[in-house]
Amino acid sequence: MTKRWMRTIDGQKPISLINIPGTHNSATRYIPFRYLCRCQDKSITEQLVLGVRYLDLRIELYKGGLKLVHSVIDCRPGPLSFKKLWLEDIVEECACFVRENPSETVIMNFQTDDGKDLTGTSDVLYEKYILKGPGLWFTENRIPFLDECRGKLIFARRTPPPGKLMLEDRISGINFFESRSEEKNQRLIRSLESGDVLFKAFIQDDYFVPPKKKWFDFVLPCLDEQRASETSILINHLSANNGFNSPKITARYVNKRFLRYELKKGEMYGIICADYITRQISEKIINSNE
């Protein structure tokens, strides 16, 4: 059952050793300029019910709150709505889900697309959303064991640490910000307190490429050669959008190839992020766990 699939996973496993379905630009079900900007055709709750446990959320500071965006385009809460989609609505959906399904956890990875006022965005994210949910969030800058975060949301970010926050690893969230190393796609996740490397992440997110190149040059080598470990998070994006080929056109090609690819049970493929996630893709990833 995809809604509660984590209940069968050993709670002493680090989350890096669990193969997890994820979505890219998770909040874009309703968005203008759909050809270029839409990456999902399901709501956040529908994605969670399908088994998705990693959400990629693009946020932008607006009038003291955080709205969901894809690049410069605002996400919407409904098909006929001209309103903005606010982060509190997404957090509440995810909070309701883990309250109703306490065996589960959801990694929520926040980043900005506009590059403006990054520290101010982080301040609002932390003060308005993380601090106001005591007991809801796993906030440490490390790879947790599953039992530590069941019934919780995992705070991860590709934004700077809040400027008003004492730099403490226990409350900063998983720190993907400014973590690139000399090796392509590898990130060194450092302690905010000491600067020491705590663990590594390999993130394949090359996106400005045509569908065939995306699969053969980026996704497939990652599936064949890269593996997660107790000290290394692996995120493999199936998504791409080079302007000529929309996210949907790319997804048709890459997702079909992925469904034909044999995932070996017990191999550590990590987090696999898709555009236009389907039940078949989600179940394939879930079923590769031992």
PDB file of N, CA and C in Angstrom, residues 111-199:
ATOM      1  N   GLN A 111      14.034  25.632  -1.829  1.00  0.00           N
ATOM      2  CA  GLN A 111      15.019  26.449  -2.505  1.00  0.00           C
ATOM      3  C   GLN A 111      14.328  27.618  -3.187  1.00  0.00           C
ATOM      4  N   THR A 112      15.122  28.614  -3.571  1.00  0.00           N
ATOM      5  CA  THR A 112      14.579  29.779  -4.253  1.00  0.00           C
ATOM      6  C   THR A 112      14.946  29.710  -5.727  1.00  0.00           C
ATOM      7  N   ASP A 113      14.097  30.303  -6.556  1.00  0.00           N
ATOM      8  CA  ASP A 113      14.370  30.362  -7.991  1.00  0.00           C
ATOM      9  C   ASP A 113      14.789  31.754  -8.446  1.00  0.00           C
ATOM     10  N   ASP A 114      14.472  32.791  -7.642  1.00  0.00           N
ATOM     11  CA  ASP A 114      14.714  34.155  -8.119  1.00  0.00           C
ATOM     12  C   ASP A 114      16.057  34.721  -7.678  1.00  0.00           C
ATOM     13  N   GLY A 115      16.691  34.123  -6.666  1.00  0.00           N
ATOM     14  CA  GLY A 115      17.995  34.598  -6.209  1.00  0.00           C
ATOM     15  C   GLY A 115      17.958  35.886  -5.422  1.00  0.00           C
ATOM     16  N   LYS A 116      16.762  36.365  -5.056  1.00  0.00           N
ATOM     17  CA  LYS A 116      16.627  37.636  -4.348  1.00  0.00           C
ATOM     18  C   LYS A 116      16.445  37.418  -2.851  1.00  0.00           C
ATOM     19  N   ASP A 117      17.086  38.263  -2.050  1.00  0.00           N
ATOM     20  CA  ASP A 117      16.891  38.300  -0.600  1.00  0.00           C
ATOM     21  C   ASP A 117      16.869  36.896   0.000  1.00  0.00           C
ATOM     22  N   LEU A 118      17.931  36.164  -0.250  1.00  0.00           N
ATOM     23  CA  LEU A 118      17.956  34.768   0.178  1.00  0.00           C
ATOM     24  C   LEU A 118      17.895  34.629   1.688  1.00  0.00           C
ATOM     25  N   THR A 119      18.645  35.495   2.403  1.00  0.00           N
ATOM     26  CA  THR A 119      18.640  35.391   3.860  1.00  0.00           C
ATOM     27  C   THR A 119      17.285  35.768   4.422  1.00  0.00           C
ATOM     28  N   GLY A 120      16.640  36.797   3.850  1.00  0.00           N
ATOM     29  CA  GLY A 120      15.299  37.170   4.302  1.00  0.00           C
ATOM     30  C   GLY A 120      14.299  36.059   4.081  1.00  0.00           C
ATOM     31  N   THR A 121      14.417  35.375   2.956  1.00  0.00           N
ATOM     32  CA  THR A 121      13.552  34.226   2.681  1.00  0.00           C
ATOM     33  C   THR A 121      13.761  33.143   3.727  1.00  0.00           C
ATOM     34  N   SER A 122      15.015  32.869   4.062  1.00  0.00           N
ATOM     35  CA  SER A 122      15.318  31.847   5.062  1.00  0.00           C
ATOM     36  C   SER A 122      14.795  32.229   6.437  1.00  0.00           C
ATOM     37  N   ASP A 123      14.889  33.520   6.778  1.00  0.00           N
ATOM     38  CA  ASP A 123      14.369  33.979   8.072  1.00  0.00           C
ATOM     39  C   ASP A 123      12.877  33.698   8.184  1.00  0.00           C
ATOM     40  N   VAL A 124      12.124  34.055   7.142  1.00  0.00           N
ATOM     41  CA  VAL A 124      10.674  33.836   7.166  1.00  0.00           C
ATOM     42  C   VAL A 124      10.367  32.340   7.180  1.00  0.00           C
ATOM     43  N   LEU A 125      11.077  31.575   6.372  1.00  0.00           N
ATOM     44  CA  LEU A 125      10.878  30.123   6.348  1.00  0.00           C
ATOM     45  C   LEU A 125      11.047  29.541   7.744  1.00  0.00           C
ATOM     46  N   TYR A 126      12.102  29.927   8.420  1.00  0.00           N
ATOM     47  CA  TYR A 126      12.388  29.343   9.729  1.00  0.00           C
ATOM     48  C   TYR A 126      11.414  29.838  10.796  1.00  0.00           C
ATOM     49  N   GLU A 127      11.210  31.160  10.844  1.00  0.00           N
ATOM     50  CA  GLU A 127      10.416  31.731  11.936  1.00  0.00           C
ATOM     51  C   GLU A 127       8.919  31.469  11.774  1.00  0.00           C
ATOM     52  N   LYS A 128       8.428  31.519  10.545  1.00  0.00           N
ATOM     53  CA  LYS A 128       6.982  31.411  10.333  1.00  0.00           C
ATOM     54  C   LYS A 128       6.511  29.973  10.165  1.00  0.00           C
ATOM     55  N   TYR A 129       7.381  29.104   9.679  1.00  0.00           N
ATOM     56  CA  TYR A 129       6.936  27.750   9.338  1.00  0.00           C
ATOM     57  C   TYR A 129       7.600  26.658  10.186  1.00  0.00           C
ATOM     58  N   ILE A 130       8.896  26.770  10.428  1.00  0.00           N
ATOM     59  CA  ILE A 130       9.591  25.716  11.173  1.00  0.00           C
ATOM     60  C   ILE A 130       9.373  25.887  12.675  1.00  0.00           C
ATOM     61  N   LEU A 131       9.632  27.083  13.194  1.00  0.00           N
ATOM     62  CA  LEU A 131       9.485  27.316  14.638  1.00  0.00           C
ATOM     63  C   LEU A 131       8.051  27.154  15.113  1.00  0.00           C
ATOM     64  N   LYS A 132       7.088  27.439  14.250  1.00  0.00           N
ATOM     65  CA  LYS A 132       5.682  27.375  14.664  1.00  0.00           C
ATOM     66  C   LYS A 132       5.113  25.964  14.587  1.00  0.00           C
ATOM     67  N   GLY A 133       5.961  25.002  14.279  1.00  0.00           N
ATOM     68  CA  GLY A 133       5.501  23.614  14.249  1.00  0.00           C
ATOM     69  C   GLY A 133       6.330  22.745  15.170  1.00  0.00           C
ATOM     70  N   PRO A 134       6.381  23.045  16.475  1.00  0.00           N
ATOM     71  CA  PRO A 134       7.204  22.235  17.380  1.00  0.00           C
ATOM     72  C   PRO A 134       6.745  20.781  17.387  1.00  0.00           C
ATOM     73  N   GLY A 135       7.699  19.888  17.275  1.00  0.00           N
ATOM     74  CA  GLY A 135       7.378  18.468  17.236  1.00  0.00           C
ATOM     75  C   GLY A 135       7.027  17.952  15.859  1.00  0.00           C
ATOM     76  N   LEU A 136       6.804  18.874  14.909  1.00  0.00           N
ATOM     77  CA  LEU A 136       6.430  18.462  13.551  1.00  0.00           C
ATOM     78  C   LEU A 136       7.653  18.186  12.684  1.00  0.00           C
ATOM     79  N   TRP A 137       8.748  18.909  12.943  1.00  0.00           N
ATOM     80  CA  TRP A 137       9.895  18.885  12.049  1.00  0.00           C
ATOM     81  C   TRP A 137      11.092  18.151  12.640  1.00  0.00           C
ATOM     82  N   PHE A 138      11.813  17.421  11.793  1.00  0.00           N
ATOM     83  CA  PHE A 138      13.168  16.994  12.112  1.00  0.00           C
ATOM     84  C   PHE A 138      14.080  18.058  11.532  1.00  0.00           C
ATOM     85  N   THR A 139      14.854  18.738  12.383  1.00  0.00           N
ATOM     86  CA  THR A 139      15.563  19.945  11.956  1.00  0.00           C
ATOM     87  C   THR A 139      17.084  19.828  11.990  1.00  0.00           C
ATOM     88  N   GLU A 140      17.625  18.670  12.282  1.00  0.00           N
ATOM     89  CA  GLU A 140      19.077  18.562  12.423  1.00  0.00           C
ATOM     90  C   GLU A 140      19.770  18.446  11.064  1.00  0.00           C
ATOM     91  N   ASN A 141      21.024  18.902  11.045  1.00  0.00           N
ATOM     92  CA  ASN A 141      21.840  18.863   9.833  1.00  0.00           C
ATOM     93  C   ASN A 141      22.615  17.544   9.780  1.00  0.00           C
ATOM     94  N   ARG A 142      21.886  16.469   9.608  1.00  0.00           N
ATOM     95  CA  ARG A 142      22.492  15.142   9.517  1.00  0.00           C
ATOM     96  C   ARG A 142      21.501  14.188   8.865  1.00  0.00           C
ATOM     97  N   ILE A 143      21.975  12.993   8.541  1.00  0.00           N
ATOM     98  CA  ILE A 143      21.108  11.956   7.979  1.00  0.00           C
ATOM     99  C   ILE A 143      20.447  11.216   9.135  1.00  0.00           C
ATOM    100  N   PRO A 144      19.128  11.326   9.295  1.00  0.00           N
ATOM    101  CA  PRO A 144      18.475  10.662  10.430  1.00  0.00           C
ATOM    102  C   PRO A 144      18.156   9.199  10.134  1.00  0.00           C
ATOM    103  N   PHE A 145      17.952   8.436  11.199  1.00  0.00           N
ATOM    104  CA  PHE A 145      17.363   7.107  11.067  1.00  0.00           C
ATOM    105  C   PHE A 145      15.857   7.273  10.880  1.00  0.00           C
ATOM    106  N   LEU A 146      15.228   6.340  10.195  1.00  0.00           N
ATOM    107  CA  LEU A 146      13.804   6.464   9.900  1.00  0.00           C
ATOM    108  C   LEU A 146      12.973   6.624  11.165  1.00  0.00           C
ATOM    109  N   ASP A 147      13.268   5.839  12.212  1.00  0.00           N
ATOM    110  CA  ASP A 147      12.472   5.929  13.438  1.00  0.00           C
ATOM    111  C   ASP A 147      12.519   7.318  14.069  1.00  0.00           C
ATOM    112  N   GLU A 148      13.592   8.073  13.833  1.00  0.00           N
ATOM    113  CA  GLU A 148      13.715   9.415  14.406  1.00  0.00           C
ATOM    114  C   GLU A 148      12.748  10.403  13.764  1.00  0.00           C
ATOM    115  N   CYS A 149      12.310  10.099  12.557  1.00  0.00           N
ATOM    116  CA  CYS A 149      11.503  11.087  11.844  1.00  0.00           C
ATOM    117  C   CYS A 149      10.157  10.549  11.376  1.00  0.00           C
ATOM    118  N   ARG A 150       9.758   9.372  11.837  1.00  0.00           N
ATOM    119  CA  ARG A 150       8.400   8.909  11.531  1.00  0.00           C
ATOM    120  C   ARG A 150       7.396   9.897  12.128  1.00  0.00           C
ATOM    121  N   GLY A 151       6.359  10.195  11.360  1.00  0.00           N
ATOM    122  CA  GLY A 151       5.353  11.139  11.826  1.00  0.00           C
ATOM    123  C   GLY A 151       5.810  12.584  11.786  1.00  0.00           C
ATOM    124  N   LYS A 152       6.964  12.840  11.138  1.00  0.00           N
ATOM    125  CA  LYS A 152       7.506  14.200  11.069  1.00  0.00           C
ATOM    126  C   LYS A 152       7.847  14.571   9.627  1.00  0.00           C
ATOM    127  N   LEU A 153       8.069  15.861   9.439  1.00  0.00           N
ATOM    128  CA  LEU A 153       8.582  16.388   8.180  1.00  0.00           C
ATOM    129  C   LEU A 153      10.067  16.663   8.356  1.00  0.00           C
ATOM    130  N   ILE A 154      10.865  16.324   7.368  1.00  0.00           N
ATOM    131  CA  ILE A 154      12.308  16.560   7.429  1.00  0.00           C
ATOM    132  C   ILE A 154      12.622  17.871   6.713  1.00  0.00           C
ATOM    133  N   PHE A 155      13.229  18.795   7.436  1.00  0.00           N
ATOM    134  CA  PHE A 155      13.569  20.121   6.935  1.00  0.00           C
ATOM    135  C   PHE A 155      14.919  20.054   6.213  1.00  0.00           C
ATOM    136  N   ALA A 156      14.886  20.289   4.893  1.00  0.00           N
ATOM    137  CA  ALA A 156      16.113  20.353   4.093  1.00  0.00           C
ATOM    138  C   ALA A 156      16.056  21.631   3.271  1.00  0.00           C
ATOM    139  N   ARG A 157      17.216  22.189   2.941  1.00  0.00           N
ATOM    140  CA  ARG A 157      17.177  23.486   2.247  1.00  0.00           C
ATOM    141  C   ARG A 157      18.387  23.679   1.343  1.00  0.00           C
ATOM    142  N   ARG A 158      18.107  24.384   0.243  1.00  0.00           N
ATOM    143  CA  ARG A 158      19.163  24.897  -0.624  1.00  0.00           C
ATOM    144  C   ARG A 158      19.117  26.418  -0.576  1.00  0.00           C
ATOM    145  N   THR A 159      18.732  26.923   0.582  1.00  0.00           N
ATOM    146  CA  THR A 159      18.779  28.349   0.886  1.00  0.00           C
ATOM    147  C   THR A 159      19.813  28.542   1.988  1.00  0.00           C
ATOM    148  N   PRO A 160      20.317  29.782   2.184  1.00  0.00           N
ATOM    149  CA  PRO A 160      21.282  29.992   3.266  1.00  0.00           C
ATOM    150  C   PRO A 160      20.621  29.810   4.623  1.00  0.00           C
ATOM    151  N   PRO A 161      21.412  29.590   5.681  1.00  0.00           N
ATOM    152  CA  PRO A 161      20.819  29.515   7.015  1.00  0.00           C
ATOM    153  C   PRO A 161      20.208  30.857   7.379  1.00  0.00           C
ATOM    154  N   PRO A 162      19.137  30.870   8.170  1.00  0.00           N
ATOM    155  CA  PRO A 162      18.517  32.137   8.564  1.00  0.00           C
ATOM    156  C   PRO A 162      19.525  33.074   9.208  1.00  0.00           C
ATOM    157  N   GLY A 163      19.481  34.348   8.829  1.00  0.00           N
ATOM    158  CA  GLY A 163      20.427  35.317   9.369  1.00  0.00           C
ATOM    159  C   GLY A 163      20.232  35.572  10.847  1.00  0.00           C
ATOM    160  N   LYS A 164      19.015  35.365  11.347  1.00  0.00           N
ATOM    161  CA  LYS A 164      18.722  35.613  12.755  1.00  0.00           C
ATOM    162  C   LYS A 164      18.941  34.375  13.618  1.00  0.00           C
ATOM    163  N   LEU A 165      19.441  33.319  13.017  1.00  0.00           N
ATOM    164  CA  LEU A 165      19.575  32.045  13.715  1.00  0.00           C
ATOM    165  C   LEU A 165      21.018  31.828  14.146  1.00  0.00           C
ATOM    166  N   MET A 166      21.196  31.441  15.396  1.00  0.00           N
ATOM    167  CA  MET A 166      22.514  30.979  15.820  1.00  0.00           C
ATOM    168  C   MET A 166      22.863  29.748  14.982  1.00  0.00           C
ATOM    169  N   LEU A 167      24.080  29.696  14.506  1.00  0.00           N
ATOM    170  CA  LEU A 167      24.455  28.626  13.590  1.00  0.00           C
ATOM    171  C   LEU A 167      24.645  27.321  14.355  1.00  0.00           C
ATOM    172  N   GLU A 168      23.558  26.614  14.525  1.00  0.00           N
ATOM    173  CA  GLU A 168      23.582  25.353  15.257  1.00  0.00           C
ATOM    174  C   GLU A 168      23.059  24.248  14.350  1.00  0.00           C
ATOM    175  N   ASP A 169      23.806  23.173  14.256  1.00  0.00           N
ATOM    176  CA  ASP A 169      23.419  22.072  13.379  1.00  0.00           C
ATOM    177  C   ASP A 169      22.141  21.376  13.831  1.00  0.00           C
ATOM    178  N   ARG A 170      21.775  21.501  15.093  1.00  0.00           N
ATOM    179  CA  ARG A 170      20.591  20.789  15.583  1.00  0.00           C
ATOM    180  C   ARG A 170      19.286  21.429  15.109  1.00  0.00           C
ATOM    181  N   ILE A 171      19.345  22.660  14.613  1.00  0.00           N
ATOM    182  CA  ILE A 171      18.109  23.336  14.215  1.00  0.00           C
ATOM    183  C   ILE A 171      18.164  23.925  12.807  1.00  0.00           C
ATOM    184  N   SER A 172      19.231  23.667  12.067  1.00  0.00           N
ATOM    185  CA  SER A 172      19.429  24.357  10.789  1.00  0.00           C
ATOM    186  C   SER A 172      18.801  23.654   9.598  1.00  0.00           C
ATOM    187  N   GLY A 173      18.368  22.405   9.764  1.00  0.00           N
ATOM    188  CA  GLY A 173      17.921  21.620   8.623  1.00  0.00           C
ATOM    189  C   GLY A 173      19.110  21.058   7.854  1.00  0.00           C
ATOM    190  N   ILE A 174      18.839  20.095   6.976  1.00  0.00           N
ATOM    191  CA  ILE A 174      19.915  19.533   6.150  1.00  0.00           C
ATOM    192  C   ILE A 174      20.404  20.618   5.201  1.00  0.00           C
ATOM    193  N   ASN A 175      21.688  20.927   5.269  1.00  0.00           N
ATOM    194  CA  ASN A 175      22.246  22.122   4.655  1.00  0.00           C
ATOM    195  C   ASN A 175      22.861  21.824   3.287  1.00  0.00           C
ATOM    196  N   PHE A 176      22.021  21.875   2.230  1.00  0.00           N
ATOM    197  CA  PHE A 176      22.523  21.666   0.874  1.00  0.00           C
ATOM    198  C   PHE A 176      23.079  22.951   0.260  1.00  0.00           C
ATOM    199  N   PHE A 177      22.989  24.072   0.973  1.00  0.00           N
ATOM    200  CA  PHE A 177      23.357  25.373   0.408  1.00  0.00           C
ATOM    201  C   PHE A 177      24.877  25.505   0.294  1.00  0.00           C
ATOM    202  N   GLU A 178      25.339  25.991  -0.862  1.00  0.00           N
ATOM    203  CA  GLU A 178      26.758  26.261  -1.119  1.00  0.00           C
ATOM    204  C   GLU A 178      27.636  25.087  -0.701  1.00  0.00           C
ATOM    205  N   SER A 179      27.276  23.916  -1.205  1.00  0.00           N
ATOM    206  CA  SER A 179      27.960  22.705  -0.756  1.00  0.00           C
ATOM    207  C   SER A 179      28.672  21.973  -1.889  1.00  0.00           C
ATOM    208  N   ARG A 180      28.787  22.615  -3.047  1.00  0.00           N
ATOM    209  CA  ARG A 180      29.386  21.923  -4.194  1.00  0.00           C
ATOM    210  C   ARG A 180      30.874  21.651  -3.960  1.00  0.00           C
ATOM    211  N   SER A 181      31.325  20.525  -4.500  1.00  0.00           N
ATOM    212  CA  SER A 181      32.744  20.180  -4.435  1.00  0.00           C
ATOM    213  C   SER A 181      33.315  20.227  -5.848  1.00  0.00           C
ATOM    214  N   GLU A 182      34.593  19.892  -5.987  1.00  0.00           N
ATOM    215  CA  GLU A 182      35.220  19.909  -7.312  1.00  0.00           C
ATOM    216  C   GLU A 182      34.687  18.790  -8.199  1.00  0.00           C
ATOM    217  N   GLU A 183      34.170  17.731  -7.598  1.00  0.00           N
ATOM    218  CA  GLU A 183      33.621  16.623  -8.373  1.00  0.00           C
ATOM    219  C   GLU A 183      32.211  16.965  -8.839  1.00  0.00           C
ATOM    220  N   LYS A 184      31.921  16.763 -10.110  1.00  0.00           N
ATOM    221  CA  LYS A 184      30.622  17.110 -10.680  1.00  0.00           C
ATOM    222  C   LYS A 184      29.492  16.434  -9.914  1.00  0.00           C
ATOM    223  N   ASN A 185      28.489  17.231  -9.577  1.00  0.00           N
ATOM    224  CA  ASN A 185      27.258  16.777  -8.914  1.00  0.00           C
ATOM    225  C   ASN A 185      27.443  16.368  -7.453  1.00  0.00           C
ATOM    226  N   GLN A 186      28.661  16.360  -6.959  1.00  0.00           N
ATOM    227  CA  GLN A 186      28.857  15.997  -5.553  1.00  0.00           C
ATOM    228  C   GLN A 186      28.793  17.236  -4.663  1.00  0.00           C
ATOM    229  N   ARG A 187      28.146  17.080  -3.526  1.00  0.00           N
ATOM    230  CA  ARG A 187      28.069  18.153  -2.532  1.00  0.00           C
ATOM    231  C   ARG A 187      28.637  17.656  -1.214  1.00  0.00           C
ATOM    232  N   LEU A 188      29.344  18.540  -0.541  1.00  0.00           N
ATOM    233  CA  LEU A 188      29.891  18.247   0.777  1.00  0.00           C
ATOM    234  C   LEU A 188      29.044  18.980   1.805  1.00  0.00           C
ATOM    235  N   ILE A 189      28.306  18.241   2.601  1.00  0.00           N
ATOM    236  CA  ILE A 189      27.397  18.842   3.577  1.00  0.00           C
ATOM    237  C   ILE A 189      28.188  19.129   4.842  1.00  0.00           C
ATOM    238  N   ARG A 190      28.365  20.413   5.128  1.00  0.00           N
ATOM    239  CA  ARG A 190      29.252  20.833   6.213  1.00  0.00           C
ATOM    240  C   ARG A 190      28.478  21.251   7.459  1.00  0.00           C
ATOM    241  N   SER A 191      29.153  21.110   8.581  1.00  0.00           N
ATOM    242  CA  SER A 191      28.628  21.619   9.845  1.00  0.00           C
ATOM    243  C   SER A 191      28.636  23.137   9.811  1.00  0.00           C
ATOM    244  N   LEU A 192      27.545  23.756  10.261  1.00  0.00           N
ATOM    245  CA  LEU A 192      27.512  25.209  10.363  1.00  0.00           C
ATOM    246  C   LEU A 192      28.372  25.686  11.525  1.00  0.00           C
ATOM    247  N   GLU A 193      28.598  24.820  12.478  1.00  0.00           N
ATOM    248  CA  GLU A 193      29.349  25.199  13.674  1.00  0.00           C
ATOM    249  C   GLU A 193      30.855  25.108  13.458  1.00  0.00           C
ATOM    250  N   SER A 194      31.313  24.014  12.856  1.00  0.00           N
ATOM    251  CA  SER A 194      32.755  23.785  12.730  1.00  0.00           C
ATOM    252  C   SER A 194      33.285  23.899  11.305  1.00  0.00           C
ATOM    253  N   GLY A 195      32.397  23.778  10.321  1.00  0.00           N
ATOM    254  CA  GLY A 195      32.831  23.757   8.929  1.00  0.00           C
ATOM    255  C   GLY A 195      33.289  22.396   8.455  1.00  0.00           C
ATOM    256  N   ASP A 196      33.295  21.409   9.345  1.00  0.00           N
ATOM    257  CA  ASP A 196      33.710  20.057   8.979  1.00  0.00           C
ATOM    258  C   ASP A 196      32.671  19.400   8.071  1.00  0.00           C
ATOM    259  N   VAL A 197      33.129  18.513   7.202  1.00  0.00           N
ATOM    260  CA  VAL A 197      32.215  17.753   6.347  1.00  0.00           C
ATOM    261  C   VAL A 197      31.516  16.697   7.193  1.00  0.00           C
ATOM    262  N   LEU A 198      30.176  16.733   7.219  1.00  0.00           N
ATOM    263  CA  LEU A 198      29.386  15.781   7.996  1.00  0.00           C
ATOM    264  C   LEU A 198      29.017  14.557   7.165  1.00  0.00           C
ATOM    265  N   PHE A 199      28.630  14.800   5.922  1.00  0.00           N
ATOM    266  CA  PHE A 199      28.296  13.721   4.999  1.00  0.00           C
ATOM    267  C   PHE A 199      28.306  14.296   3.591  1.00  0.00           C
TER     268      PHE A 199
END
